[in-house]
Short mmCIF file of C-alpha atoms in Angstrom, two decimals:
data_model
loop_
_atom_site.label_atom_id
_atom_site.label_comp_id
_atom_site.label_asym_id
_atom_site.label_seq_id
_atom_site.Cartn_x
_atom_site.Cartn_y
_atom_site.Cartn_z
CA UNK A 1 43.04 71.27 -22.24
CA UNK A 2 42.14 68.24 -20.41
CA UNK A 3 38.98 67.20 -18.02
CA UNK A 4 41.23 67.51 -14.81
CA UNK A 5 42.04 71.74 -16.54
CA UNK A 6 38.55 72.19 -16.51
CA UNK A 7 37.34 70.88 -12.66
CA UNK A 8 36.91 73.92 -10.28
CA UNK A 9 39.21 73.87 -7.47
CA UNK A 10 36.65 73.23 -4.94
CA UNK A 11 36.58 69.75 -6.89
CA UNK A 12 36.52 66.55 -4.71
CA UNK A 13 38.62 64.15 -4.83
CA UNK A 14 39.52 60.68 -3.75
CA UNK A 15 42.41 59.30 -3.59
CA UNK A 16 43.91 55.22 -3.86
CA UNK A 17 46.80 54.04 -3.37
CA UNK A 18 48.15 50.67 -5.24
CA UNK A 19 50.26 48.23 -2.82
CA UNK A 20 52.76 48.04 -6.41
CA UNK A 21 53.13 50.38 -9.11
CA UNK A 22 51.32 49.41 -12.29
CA UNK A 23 53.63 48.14 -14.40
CA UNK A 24 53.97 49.77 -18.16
CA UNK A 25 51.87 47.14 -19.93
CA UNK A 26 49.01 47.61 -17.09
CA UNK A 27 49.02 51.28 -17.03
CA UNK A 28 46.90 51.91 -20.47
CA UNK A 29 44.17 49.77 -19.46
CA UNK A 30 44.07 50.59 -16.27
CA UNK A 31 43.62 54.61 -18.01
CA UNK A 32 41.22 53.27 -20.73
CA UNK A 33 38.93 51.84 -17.56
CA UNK A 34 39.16 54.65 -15.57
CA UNK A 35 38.07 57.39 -18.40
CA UNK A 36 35.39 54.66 -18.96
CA UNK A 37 34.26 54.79 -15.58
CA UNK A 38 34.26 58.73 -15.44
CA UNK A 39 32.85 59.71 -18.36
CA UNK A 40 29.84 57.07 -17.19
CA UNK A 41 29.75 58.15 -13.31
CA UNK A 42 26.36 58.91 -12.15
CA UNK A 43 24.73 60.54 -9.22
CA UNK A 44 20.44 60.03 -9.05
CA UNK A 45 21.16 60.00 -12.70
CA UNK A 46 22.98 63.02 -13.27
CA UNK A 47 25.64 62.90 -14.86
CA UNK A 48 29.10 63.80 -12.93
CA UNK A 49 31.50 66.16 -14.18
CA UNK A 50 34.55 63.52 -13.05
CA UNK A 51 38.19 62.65 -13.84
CA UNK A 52 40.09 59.97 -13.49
CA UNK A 53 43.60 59.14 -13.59
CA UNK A 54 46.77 56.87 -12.43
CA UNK A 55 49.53 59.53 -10.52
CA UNK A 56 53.21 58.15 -10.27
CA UNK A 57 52.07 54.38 -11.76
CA UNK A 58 50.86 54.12 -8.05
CA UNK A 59 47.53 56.62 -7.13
CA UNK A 60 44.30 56.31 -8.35
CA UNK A 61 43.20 59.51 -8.22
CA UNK A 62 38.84 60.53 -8.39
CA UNK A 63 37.79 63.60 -9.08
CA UNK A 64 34.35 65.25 -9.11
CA UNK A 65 33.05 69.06 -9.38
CA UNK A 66 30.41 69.20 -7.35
CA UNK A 67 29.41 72.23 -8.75
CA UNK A 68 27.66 70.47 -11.16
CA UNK A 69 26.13 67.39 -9.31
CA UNK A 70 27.78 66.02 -6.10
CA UNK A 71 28.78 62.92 -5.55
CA UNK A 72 25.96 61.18 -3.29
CA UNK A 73 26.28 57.59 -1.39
CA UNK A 74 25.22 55.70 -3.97
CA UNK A 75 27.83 57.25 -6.41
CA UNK A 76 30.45 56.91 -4.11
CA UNK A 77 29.40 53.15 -3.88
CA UNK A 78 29.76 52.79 -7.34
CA UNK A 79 32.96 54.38 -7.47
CA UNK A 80 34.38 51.64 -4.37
CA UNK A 81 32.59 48.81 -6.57
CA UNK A 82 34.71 49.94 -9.92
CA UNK A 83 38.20 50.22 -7.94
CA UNK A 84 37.48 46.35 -6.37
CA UNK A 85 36.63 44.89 -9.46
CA UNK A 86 39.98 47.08 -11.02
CA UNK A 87 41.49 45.28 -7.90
CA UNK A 88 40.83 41.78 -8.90
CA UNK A 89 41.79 42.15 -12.59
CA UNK A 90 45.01 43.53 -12.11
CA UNK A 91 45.80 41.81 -8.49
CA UNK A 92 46.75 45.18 -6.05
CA UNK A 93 45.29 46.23 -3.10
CA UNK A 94 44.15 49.51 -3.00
CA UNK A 95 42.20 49.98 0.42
CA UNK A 96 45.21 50.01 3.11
CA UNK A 97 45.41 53.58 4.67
CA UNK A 98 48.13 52.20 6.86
CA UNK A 99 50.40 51.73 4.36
CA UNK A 100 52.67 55.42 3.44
CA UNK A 101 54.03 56.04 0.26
CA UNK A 102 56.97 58.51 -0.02
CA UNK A 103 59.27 59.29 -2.15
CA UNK A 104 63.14 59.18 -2.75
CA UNK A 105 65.85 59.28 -5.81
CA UNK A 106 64.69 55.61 -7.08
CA UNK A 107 60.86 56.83 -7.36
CA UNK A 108 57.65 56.26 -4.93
CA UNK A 109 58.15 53.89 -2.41
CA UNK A 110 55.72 52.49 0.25
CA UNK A 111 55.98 51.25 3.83
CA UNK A 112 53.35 49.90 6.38
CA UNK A 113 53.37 52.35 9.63
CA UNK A 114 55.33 50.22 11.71
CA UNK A 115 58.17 50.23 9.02
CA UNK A 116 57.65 53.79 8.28
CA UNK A 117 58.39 54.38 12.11
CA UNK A 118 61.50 52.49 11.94
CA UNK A 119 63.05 53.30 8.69
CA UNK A 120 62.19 57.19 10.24
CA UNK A 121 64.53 55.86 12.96
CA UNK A 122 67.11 54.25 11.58
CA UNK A 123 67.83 57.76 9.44
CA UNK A 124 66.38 56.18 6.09
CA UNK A 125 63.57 58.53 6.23
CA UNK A 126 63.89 62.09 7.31
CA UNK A 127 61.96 65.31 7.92
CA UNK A 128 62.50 66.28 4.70
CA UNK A 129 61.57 63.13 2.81
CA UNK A 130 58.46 63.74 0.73
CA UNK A 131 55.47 61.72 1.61
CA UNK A 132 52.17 61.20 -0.43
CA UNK A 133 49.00 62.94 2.04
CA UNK A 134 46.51 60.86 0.40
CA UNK A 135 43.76 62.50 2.44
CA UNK A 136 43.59 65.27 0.61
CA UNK A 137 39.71 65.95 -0.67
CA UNK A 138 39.94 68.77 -2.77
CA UNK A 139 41.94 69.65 -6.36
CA UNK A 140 43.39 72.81 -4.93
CA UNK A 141 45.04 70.78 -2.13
CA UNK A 142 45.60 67.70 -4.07
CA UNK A 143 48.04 70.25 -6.47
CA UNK A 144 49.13 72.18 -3.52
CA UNK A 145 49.65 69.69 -0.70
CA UNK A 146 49.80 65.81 -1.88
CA UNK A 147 53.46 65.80 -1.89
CA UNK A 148 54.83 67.50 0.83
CA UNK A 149 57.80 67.03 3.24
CA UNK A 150 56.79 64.74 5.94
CA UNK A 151 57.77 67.67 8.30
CA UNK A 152 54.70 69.91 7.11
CA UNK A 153 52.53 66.09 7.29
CA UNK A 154 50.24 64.41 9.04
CA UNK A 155 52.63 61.26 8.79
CA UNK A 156 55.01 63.15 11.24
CA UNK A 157 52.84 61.92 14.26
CA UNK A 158 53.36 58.44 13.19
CA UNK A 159 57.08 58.47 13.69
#
C-alpha cells in the first residue's frame, strides 16, 4: 500500500502540468525529488500527510490530507518554490493553465487554447476526445474526473 492508498478522499490536491513529457532518464529524479519534497512538506511546522507523484510523464500531481494538518499559505508557497526550482533543473514550464492536454492513440498531447479551438474544428479533436481537467482539488475527483471526455468538460466552452 502506498502514501497516495492511504490519503482520505477529501485529500487536496494540486495539479501541474509539464509543457513536454519527462523523458525516461528525467522521470526517476524528478520522483526521487518529489518524495523528498513530501515526506519534508510543512505547514506552521506540522508535518503534512502529502504525496507526490509524476501522472502520464506529464502531471505533477500534490496531494495533502488535510485531515491531518492543512495546507496553509506559507506551505503552499513552499510547494510553488519546489516546482520552479524543479522547473529550472529540468527546463519545462509548468505554470500555463492555457495550455490543454488531451489524449489520443499516440499518448498525452497538449495544445494552447487557440489551437485546441481549431484542431476542435478542423475534426482532430472531438466530443469524445479525453482531456486532462487539471482543476480538479480533491483525490476523489482527481480518480473520478481528471480524464474525462471533453463533452462532460470544462474545456467544451473553449471550443
Amino acid at each position: 500500500m502506498t502514501k497516495y492508498d492511504i490519503l482520505a478522499d477529501n485529500s487536496r490536491v494540486w495539479i501541474y502540468q509539464s509543457d513536454r513529457a519527462f523523458t525516461a532518464s528525467e522521470l526517476p529524479q524528478v520522483r526521487q525529488y518529489l518524495q523528498q519534497f513530501a515526506q519534508r512538506w510543512v505547514s506552521h511546522n506540522r508535518d503534512l500527510h502529502a504525496y507526490a507523484d509524476v501522472f502520464h510523464n506529464q502531471f505533477i500531481v500534490l496531494m495533502v490530507d488535510e485531515s491531518h494538518a492543512g495546507a496553509s499559505g506559507c506551505s503552499i508557497d513552499a510547494s510553488v518554490h519546489f516546482l520552479q526550482q524543479l522547473q529550472a533543473e529540468f527546463g519545462v514550464y509548468l505554470f500555463d493553465r492555457m495550455t490543454f492536454a488531451y489524449q489520443d492513440e499516440a499518448g498525452v498531447k497538449t495544445a494552447k487554447r487557440d489551437e485546441f479551438k481549431t484542431l476542435y474544428q478542423a475534426g482532430k479533436i472531438e466530443d469524445d476526445t479525453l482531456v486532462f481537467d487539471n482543476l480538479v482539488n480533491t483525490k476523489a475527483q482527481f480518480q473520478a474526473a481528471w480524464v474525462k471526455p471533453l463533452k462532460e468538460s470544462w474545456h467544451k466552452r473553449m471550443v
